[in-house]
Tab-separated table of C-alpha atoms and ligand atoms in Angstrom:
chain	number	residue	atom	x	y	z
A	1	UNK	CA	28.811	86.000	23.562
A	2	UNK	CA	26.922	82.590	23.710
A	3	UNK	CA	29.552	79.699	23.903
A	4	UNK	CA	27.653	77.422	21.232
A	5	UNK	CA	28.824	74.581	19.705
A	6	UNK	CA	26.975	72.046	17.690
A	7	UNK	CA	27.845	68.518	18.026
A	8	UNK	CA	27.404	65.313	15.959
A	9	UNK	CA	27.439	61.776	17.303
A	10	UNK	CA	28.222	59.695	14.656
A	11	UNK	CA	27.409	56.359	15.836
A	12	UNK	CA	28.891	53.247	13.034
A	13	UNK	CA	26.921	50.511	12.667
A	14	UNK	CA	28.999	47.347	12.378
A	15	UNK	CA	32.912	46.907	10.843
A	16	UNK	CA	32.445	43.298	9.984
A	17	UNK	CA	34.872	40.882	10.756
A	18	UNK	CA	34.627	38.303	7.862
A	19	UNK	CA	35.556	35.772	7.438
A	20	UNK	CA	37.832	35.853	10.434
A	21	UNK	CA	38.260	38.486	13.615
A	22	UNK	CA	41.470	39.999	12.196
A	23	UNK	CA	40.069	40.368	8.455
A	24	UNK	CA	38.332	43.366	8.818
A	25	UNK	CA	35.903	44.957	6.410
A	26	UNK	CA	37.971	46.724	3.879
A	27	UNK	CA	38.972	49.759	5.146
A	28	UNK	CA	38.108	52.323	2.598
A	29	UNK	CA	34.544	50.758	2.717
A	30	UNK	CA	34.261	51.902	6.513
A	31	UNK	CA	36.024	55.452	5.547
A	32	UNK	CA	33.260	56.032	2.895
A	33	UNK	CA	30.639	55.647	5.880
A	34	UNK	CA	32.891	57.613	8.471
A	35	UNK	CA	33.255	60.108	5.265
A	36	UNK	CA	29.375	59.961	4.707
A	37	UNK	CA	28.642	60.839	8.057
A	38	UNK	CA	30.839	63.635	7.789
A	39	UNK	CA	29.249	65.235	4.966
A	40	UNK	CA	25.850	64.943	6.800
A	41	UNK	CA	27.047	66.386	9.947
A	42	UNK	CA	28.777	69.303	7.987
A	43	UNK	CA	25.827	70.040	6.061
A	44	UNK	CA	23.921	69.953	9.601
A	45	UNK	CA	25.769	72.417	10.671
A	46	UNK	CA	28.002	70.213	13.015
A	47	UNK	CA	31.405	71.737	14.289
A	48	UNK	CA	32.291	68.858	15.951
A	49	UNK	CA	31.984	64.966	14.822
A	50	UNK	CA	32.818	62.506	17.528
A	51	UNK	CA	33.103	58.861	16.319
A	52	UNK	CA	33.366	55.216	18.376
A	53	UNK	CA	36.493	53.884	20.285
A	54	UNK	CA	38.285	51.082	17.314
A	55	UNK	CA	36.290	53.204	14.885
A	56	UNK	CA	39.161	52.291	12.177
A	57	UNK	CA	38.473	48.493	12.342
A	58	UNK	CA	36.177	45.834	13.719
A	59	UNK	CA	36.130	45.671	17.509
A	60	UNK	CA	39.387	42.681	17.566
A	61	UNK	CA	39.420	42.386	20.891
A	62	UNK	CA	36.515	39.600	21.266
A	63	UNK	CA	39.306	37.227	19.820
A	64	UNK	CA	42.515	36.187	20.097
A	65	UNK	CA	44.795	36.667	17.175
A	66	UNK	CA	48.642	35.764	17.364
A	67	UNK	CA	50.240	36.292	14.432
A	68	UNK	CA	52.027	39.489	14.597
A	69	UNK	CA	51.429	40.497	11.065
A	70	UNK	CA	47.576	40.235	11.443
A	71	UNK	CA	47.619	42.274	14.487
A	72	UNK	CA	49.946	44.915	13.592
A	73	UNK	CA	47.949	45.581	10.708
A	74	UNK	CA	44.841	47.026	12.931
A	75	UNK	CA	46.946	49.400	14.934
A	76	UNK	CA	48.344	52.933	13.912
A	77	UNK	CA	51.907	53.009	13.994
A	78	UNK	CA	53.119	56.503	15.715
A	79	UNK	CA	56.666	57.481	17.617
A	80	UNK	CA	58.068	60.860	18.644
A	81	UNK	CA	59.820	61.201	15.176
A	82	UNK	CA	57.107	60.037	13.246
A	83	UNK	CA	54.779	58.868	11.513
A	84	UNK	CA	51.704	60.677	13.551
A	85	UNK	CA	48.169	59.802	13.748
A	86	UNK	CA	47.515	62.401	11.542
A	87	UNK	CA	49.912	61.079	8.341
A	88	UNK	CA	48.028	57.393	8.455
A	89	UNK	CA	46.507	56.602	5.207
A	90	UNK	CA	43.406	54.743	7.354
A	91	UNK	CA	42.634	58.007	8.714
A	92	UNK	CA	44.022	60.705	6.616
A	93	UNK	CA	40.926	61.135	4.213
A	94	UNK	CA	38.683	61.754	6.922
A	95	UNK	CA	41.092	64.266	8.666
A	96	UNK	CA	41.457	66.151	4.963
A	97	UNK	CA	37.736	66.589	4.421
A	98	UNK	CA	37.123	67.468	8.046
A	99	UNK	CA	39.601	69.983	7.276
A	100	UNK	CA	37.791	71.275	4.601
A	101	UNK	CA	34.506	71.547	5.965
A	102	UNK	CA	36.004	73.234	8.905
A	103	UNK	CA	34.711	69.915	11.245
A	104	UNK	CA	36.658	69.048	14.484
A	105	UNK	CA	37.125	65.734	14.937
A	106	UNK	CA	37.582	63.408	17.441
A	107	UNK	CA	37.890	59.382	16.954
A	108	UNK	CA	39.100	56.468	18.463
A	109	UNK	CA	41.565	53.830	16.943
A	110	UNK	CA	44.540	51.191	17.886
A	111	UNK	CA	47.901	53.101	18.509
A	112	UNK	CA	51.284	51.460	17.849
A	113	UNK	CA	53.353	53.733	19.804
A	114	UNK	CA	57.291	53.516	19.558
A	115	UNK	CA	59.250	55.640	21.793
A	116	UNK	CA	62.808	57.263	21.748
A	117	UNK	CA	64.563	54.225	23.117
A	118	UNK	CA	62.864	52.014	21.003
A	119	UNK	CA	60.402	50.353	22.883
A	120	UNK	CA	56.822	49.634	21.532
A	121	UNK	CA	53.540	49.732	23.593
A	122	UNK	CA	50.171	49.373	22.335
A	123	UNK	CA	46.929	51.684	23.384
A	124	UNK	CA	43.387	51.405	23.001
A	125	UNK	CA	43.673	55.451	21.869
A	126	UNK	CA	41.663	58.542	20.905
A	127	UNK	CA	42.425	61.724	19.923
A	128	UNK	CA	40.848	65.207	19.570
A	129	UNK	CA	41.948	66.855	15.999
A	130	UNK	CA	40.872	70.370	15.553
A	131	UNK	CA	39.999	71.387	11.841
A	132	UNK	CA	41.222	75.529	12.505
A	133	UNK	CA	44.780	74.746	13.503
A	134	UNK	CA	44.989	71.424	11.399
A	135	UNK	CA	46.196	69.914	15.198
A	136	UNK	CA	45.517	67.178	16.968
A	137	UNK	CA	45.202	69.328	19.820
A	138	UNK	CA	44.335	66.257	22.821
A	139	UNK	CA	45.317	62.537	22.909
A	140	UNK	CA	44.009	60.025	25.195
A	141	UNK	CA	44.565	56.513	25.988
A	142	UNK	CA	42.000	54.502	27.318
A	143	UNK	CA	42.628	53.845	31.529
A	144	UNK	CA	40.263	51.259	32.577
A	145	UNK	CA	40.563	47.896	30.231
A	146	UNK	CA	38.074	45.419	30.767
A	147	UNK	CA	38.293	42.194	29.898
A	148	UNK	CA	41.431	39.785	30.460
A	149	UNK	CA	44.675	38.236	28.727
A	150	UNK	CA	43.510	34.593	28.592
A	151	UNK	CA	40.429	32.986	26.755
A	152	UNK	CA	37.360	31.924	28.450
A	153	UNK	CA	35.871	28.553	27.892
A	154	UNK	CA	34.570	27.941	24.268
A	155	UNK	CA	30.965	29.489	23.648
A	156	UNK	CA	31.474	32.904	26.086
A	157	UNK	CA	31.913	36.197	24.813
A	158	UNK	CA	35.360	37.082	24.760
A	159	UNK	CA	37.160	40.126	25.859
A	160	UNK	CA	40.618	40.342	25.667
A	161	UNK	CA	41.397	44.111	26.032
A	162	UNK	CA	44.104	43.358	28.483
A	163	UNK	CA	45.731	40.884	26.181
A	164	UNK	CA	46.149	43.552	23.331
A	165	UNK	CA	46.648	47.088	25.150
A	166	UNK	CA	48.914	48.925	28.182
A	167	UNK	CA	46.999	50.893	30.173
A	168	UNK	CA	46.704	54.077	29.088
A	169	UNK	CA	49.715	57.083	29.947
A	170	UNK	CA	47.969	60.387	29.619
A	171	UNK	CA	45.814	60.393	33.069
A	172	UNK	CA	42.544	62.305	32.259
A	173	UNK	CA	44.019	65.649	31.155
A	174	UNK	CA	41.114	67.875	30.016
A	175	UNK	CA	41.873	70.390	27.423
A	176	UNK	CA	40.974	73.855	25.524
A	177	UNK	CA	39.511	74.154	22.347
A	178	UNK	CA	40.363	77.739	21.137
A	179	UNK	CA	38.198	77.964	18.171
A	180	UNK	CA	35.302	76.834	20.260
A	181	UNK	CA	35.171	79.194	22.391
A	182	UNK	CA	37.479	77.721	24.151
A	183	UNK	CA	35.440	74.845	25.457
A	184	UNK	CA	36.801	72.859	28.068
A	185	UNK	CA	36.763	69.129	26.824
A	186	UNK	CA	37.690	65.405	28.030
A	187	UNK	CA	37.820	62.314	26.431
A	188	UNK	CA	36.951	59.052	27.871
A	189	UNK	CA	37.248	55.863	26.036
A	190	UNK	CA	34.324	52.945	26.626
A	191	UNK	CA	34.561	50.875	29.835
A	192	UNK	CA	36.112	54.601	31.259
A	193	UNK	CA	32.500	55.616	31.428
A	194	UNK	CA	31.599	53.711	34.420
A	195	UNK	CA	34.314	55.285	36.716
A	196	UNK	CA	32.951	58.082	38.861
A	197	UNK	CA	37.361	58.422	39.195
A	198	UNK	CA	38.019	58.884	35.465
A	199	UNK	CA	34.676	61.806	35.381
A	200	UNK	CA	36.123	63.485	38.446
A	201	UNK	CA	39.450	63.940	37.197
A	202	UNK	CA	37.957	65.741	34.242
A	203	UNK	CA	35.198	67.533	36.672
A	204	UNK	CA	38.101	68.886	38.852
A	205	UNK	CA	39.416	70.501	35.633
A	206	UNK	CA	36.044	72.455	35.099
A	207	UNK	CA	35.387	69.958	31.936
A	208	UNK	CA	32.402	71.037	30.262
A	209	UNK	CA	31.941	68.642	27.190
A	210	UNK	CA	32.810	64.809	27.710
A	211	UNK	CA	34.052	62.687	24.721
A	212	UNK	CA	33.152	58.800	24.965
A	213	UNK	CA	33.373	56.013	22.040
A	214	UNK	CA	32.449	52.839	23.109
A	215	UNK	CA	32.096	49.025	21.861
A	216	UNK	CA	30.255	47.401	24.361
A	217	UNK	CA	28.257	43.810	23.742
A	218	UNK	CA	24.943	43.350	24.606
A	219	UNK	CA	24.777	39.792	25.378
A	220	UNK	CA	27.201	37.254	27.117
A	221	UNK	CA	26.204	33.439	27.176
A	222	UNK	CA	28.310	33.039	30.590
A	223	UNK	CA	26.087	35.347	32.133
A	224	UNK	CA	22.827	34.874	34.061
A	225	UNK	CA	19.544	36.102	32.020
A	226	UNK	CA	18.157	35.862	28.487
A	227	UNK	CA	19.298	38.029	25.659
A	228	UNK	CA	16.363	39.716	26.499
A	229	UNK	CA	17.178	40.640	30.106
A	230	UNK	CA	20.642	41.221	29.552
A	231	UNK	CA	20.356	43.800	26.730
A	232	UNK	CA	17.835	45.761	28.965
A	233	UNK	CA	20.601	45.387	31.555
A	234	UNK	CA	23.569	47.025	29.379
A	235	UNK	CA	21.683	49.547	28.641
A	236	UNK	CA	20.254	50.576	31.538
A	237	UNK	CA	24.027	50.259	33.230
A	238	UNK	CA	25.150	52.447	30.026
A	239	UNK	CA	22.549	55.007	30.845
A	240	UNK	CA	23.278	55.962	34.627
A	241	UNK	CA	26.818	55.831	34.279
A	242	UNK	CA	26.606	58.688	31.153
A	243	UNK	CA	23.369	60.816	32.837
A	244	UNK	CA	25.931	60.294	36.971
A	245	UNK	CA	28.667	61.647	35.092
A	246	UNK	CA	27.050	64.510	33.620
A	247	UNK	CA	25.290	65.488	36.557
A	248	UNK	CA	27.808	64.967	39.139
A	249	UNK	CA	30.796	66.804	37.058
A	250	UNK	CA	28.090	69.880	35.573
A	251	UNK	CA	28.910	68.628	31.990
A	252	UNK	CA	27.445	67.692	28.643
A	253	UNK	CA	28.858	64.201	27.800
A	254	UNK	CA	28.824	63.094	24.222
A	255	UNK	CA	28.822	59.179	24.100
A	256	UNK	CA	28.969	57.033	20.400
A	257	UNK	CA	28.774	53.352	20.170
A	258	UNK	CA	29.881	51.217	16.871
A	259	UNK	CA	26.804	49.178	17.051
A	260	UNK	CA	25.208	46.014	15.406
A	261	UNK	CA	26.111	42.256	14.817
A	262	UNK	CA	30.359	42.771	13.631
A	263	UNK	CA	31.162	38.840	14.043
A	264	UNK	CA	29.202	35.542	14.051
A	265	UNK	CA	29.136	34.099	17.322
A	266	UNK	CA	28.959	35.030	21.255
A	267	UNK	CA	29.943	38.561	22.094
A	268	UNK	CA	29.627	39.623	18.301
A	269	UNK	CA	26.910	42.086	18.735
A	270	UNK	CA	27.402	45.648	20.073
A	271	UNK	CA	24.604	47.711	21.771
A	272	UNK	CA	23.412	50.981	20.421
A	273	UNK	CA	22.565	53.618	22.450
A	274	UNK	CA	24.488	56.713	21.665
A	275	UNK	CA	23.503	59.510	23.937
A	276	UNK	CA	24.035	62.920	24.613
A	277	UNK	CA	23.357	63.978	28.338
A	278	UNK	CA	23.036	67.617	29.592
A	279	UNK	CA	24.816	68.899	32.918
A	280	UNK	CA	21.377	68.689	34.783
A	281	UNK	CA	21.491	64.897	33.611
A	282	UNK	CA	19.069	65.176	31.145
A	283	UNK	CA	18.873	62.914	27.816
A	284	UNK	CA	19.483	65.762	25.054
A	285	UNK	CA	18.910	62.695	22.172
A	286	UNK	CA	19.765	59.314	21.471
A	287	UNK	CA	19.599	57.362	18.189
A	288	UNK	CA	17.369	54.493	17.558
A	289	UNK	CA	19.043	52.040	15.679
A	290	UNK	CA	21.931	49.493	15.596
A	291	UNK	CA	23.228	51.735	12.127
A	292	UNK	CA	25.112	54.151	10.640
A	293	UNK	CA	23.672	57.504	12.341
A	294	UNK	CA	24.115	60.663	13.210
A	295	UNK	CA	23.010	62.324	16.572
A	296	UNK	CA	23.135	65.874	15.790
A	297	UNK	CA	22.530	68.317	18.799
A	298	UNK	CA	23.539	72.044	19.890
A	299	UNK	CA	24.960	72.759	23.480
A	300	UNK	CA	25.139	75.810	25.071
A	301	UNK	CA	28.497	75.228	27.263
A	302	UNK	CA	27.606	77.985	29.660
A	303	UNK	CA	24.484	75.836	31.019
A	304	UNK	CA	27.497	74.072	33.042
A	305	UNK	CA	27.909	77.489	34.685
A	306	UNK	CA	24.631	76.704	37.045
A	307	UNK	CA	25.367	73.353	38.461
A	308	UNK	CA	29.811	74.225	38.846
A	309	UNK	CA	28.951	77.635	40.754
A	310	UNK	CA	25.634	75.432	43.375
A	311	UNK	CA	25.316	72.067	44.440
A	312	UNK	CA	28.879	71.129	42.520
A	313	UNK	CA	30.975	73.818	43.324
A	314	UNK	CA	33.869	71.562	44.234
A	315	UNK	CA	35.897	74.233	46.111
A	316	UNK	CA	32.865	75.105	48.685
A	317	UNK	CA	31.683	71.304	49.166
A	318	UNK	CA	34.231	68.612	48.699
A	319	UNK	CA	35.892	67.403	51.939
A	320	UNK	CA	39.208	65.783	50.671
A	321	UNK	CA	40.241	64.511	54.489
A	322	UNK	CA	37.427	61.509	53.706
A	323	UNK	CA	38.663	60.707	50.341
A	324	UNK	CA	41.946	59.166	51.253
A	325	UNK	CA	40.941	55.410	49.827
A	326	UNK	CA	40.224	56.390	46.545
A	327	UNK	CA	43.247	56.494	45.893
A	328	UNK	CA	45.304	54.635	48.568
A	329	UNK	CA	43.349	51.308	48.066
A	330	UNK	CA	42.410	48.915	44.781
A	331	UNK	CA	40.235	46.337	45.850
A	332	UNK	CA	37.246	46.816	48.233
A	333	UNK	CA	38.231	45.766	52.029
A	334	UNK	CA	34.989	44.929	54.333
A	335	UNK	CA	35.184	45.967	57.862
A	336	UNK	CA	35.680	42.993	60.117
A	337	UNK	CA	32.956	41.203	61.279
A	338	UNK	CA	31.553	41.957	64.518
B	401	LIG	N1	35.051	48.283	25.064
B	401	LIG	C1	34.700	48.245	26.368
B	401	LIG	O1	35.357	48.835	27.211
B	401	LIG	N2	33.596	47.511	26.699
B	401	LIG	C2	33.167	47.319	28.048
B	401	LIG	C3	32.475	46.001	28.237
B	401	LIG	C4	33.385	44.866	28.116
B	401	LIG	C5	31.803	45.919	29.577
B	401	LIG	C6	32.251	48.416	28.521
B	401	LIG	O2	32.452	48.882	29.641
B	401	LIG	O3	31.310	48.776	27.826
């Protein structure tokens, strides 16, 4: 039997942060669009509806908030005896009608996470919640944070990922979806994309359907080129990282942006571009606006079969003696001069 599934991007245009980073468009205004975009997807014939990394609230981390209360309020609280992702009132509704419609869902969103002993670490998360089995059957927390803890000068686009999140926990563990026919998928979170590491973890476990939110800014006044040049830059650097991953793991790789001016200001604008790529590394669509929009497109999972069993058969090709510094070294080290 044909292993079909049909897939909808649902790219956001933006969560506005007015009047200040941390005061987020109301939050059942954003649910009515995530909920709207559902419906559409559904009545596409979607099984799957992937939405943005942060797709609960504005994208907070191009400020710097400090009080406590105004922070904790854009994360999802979750420990091992509860509450889980799945009871929060910010995501609930959209978990309830996906349930209905017999949508999968997978999202991204701030996790609060306490554990046995107590102690409380915060992740730029997403999970993978399967509509047949009412499950969040995958969680991942996002590996590669750019940005750093401190502010830049005044007038730069800040990014401050390191300043609210841990690294992620969960390592890049792909996963089975049985009422897919039991596609192999992977999630990725944003700045993940560009790691030919995080794609090869998933590659090595035969992944055959990539799932990437992002939030990435089109323009930074600190940076050499006009708005121009540097928006033709992102996405450009967006593009080959999405179409290398697909072709060099044999996968289709489903990648959603929250796009669209969010916050007055440097760094408050977040490209579009949400793609889906084929395992050849073709561009299956992409939308065209900085919107609300759906991407709706239907993958046959067996077209990884070609490239996983030729040119990217791991077992018969990759030569593991000359990959030692991948993972023995951080930082690049030049070979003396001679
Ligand atoms: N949210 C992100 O991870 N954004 C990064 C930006 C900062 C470069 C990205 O890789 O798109």
């Amino acid at each position: 039997m044909a292993r079909i599934i049909t897939v909808a991007a649902a790219q956001l245009g933006p969560i506005k942060a007015v009047p200040n980073p941390g005061g987020d468009e109301p939050r059942d205004a954003a649910m009515k669009r995530m909920l709207s975009l559902l419906e559409d997807a559904a009545a596409k014939g979607a099984q799957l509806v992937v939405y943005p990394e942060l797709a609960l609230t504005t994208f907070f981390p191009r400020a710097m908030l400090t009080d406590p209360a105004e922070i904790a309020a854009l994360f999802e609280p979750e420990s091992p005896a509860g509450p889980s992702i799945v009871e929060s009132p910010h995501l609930k509704p959209l978990l309830e009608r996906a349930t209905a419609l017999g949508v999968d869902v997978s999202i991204g969103y701030a996790e609060r996470w306490t554990d046995e002993e107590g102690k409380t670490t915060d992740y730029n998360t997403a999970i993978y919640y399967e509509a047949a089995s009412r499950a969040v059957l995958a969680k991942y927390r996002k590996v590669h944070l750019p940005g750093r803890t401190f502010l830049l000068p005044e007038g730069s686009a800040q990014q401050l990922e390191k300043y609210y999140f841990t690294p992620g926990d969960l390592g890049f563990q792909a996963f089975r979806v049985p009422s897919r026919h039991q596609a192999i998928c992977g999630m990725l979170i944003c700045n993940d994309r560009r790691w030919p590491e995080a794609w090869r973890c998933l590659g090595l476990q035969g992944v055959e359907l990539v799932l990437c939110g992002f939030n990435t800014s089109d323009y930074k006044p600190q940076e050499p080129g006009s708005v121009a040049e540097q928006t033709e830059m992102a996405y450009l650097h967006h593009y080959i990282s999405c179409q290398g991953g697909s072709y060099t793991n044999a996968c289709f790789g489903v990648h959603v942006a929250k796009a669209g001016a969010e916050a007055e200001g440097a760094g408050g604008t977040l490209m579009g571009g949400t793609v889906i790529y084929d395992p050849m590394g073709r561009k299956v669509g992409e939308t065209t606006t900085l919107d609300d929009e759906l991407l709706v497109a239907t993958l046959d999972l067996d077209m990884c079969k070609q490239q996983k069993s030729t040119i990217f058969n791991f077992a018969n090709h990759r030569r593991l003696e000359h990959y030692g510094r991948i993972v023995e070294q951080v930082g690049a080290e030049e070979p003396p001069e001679a």
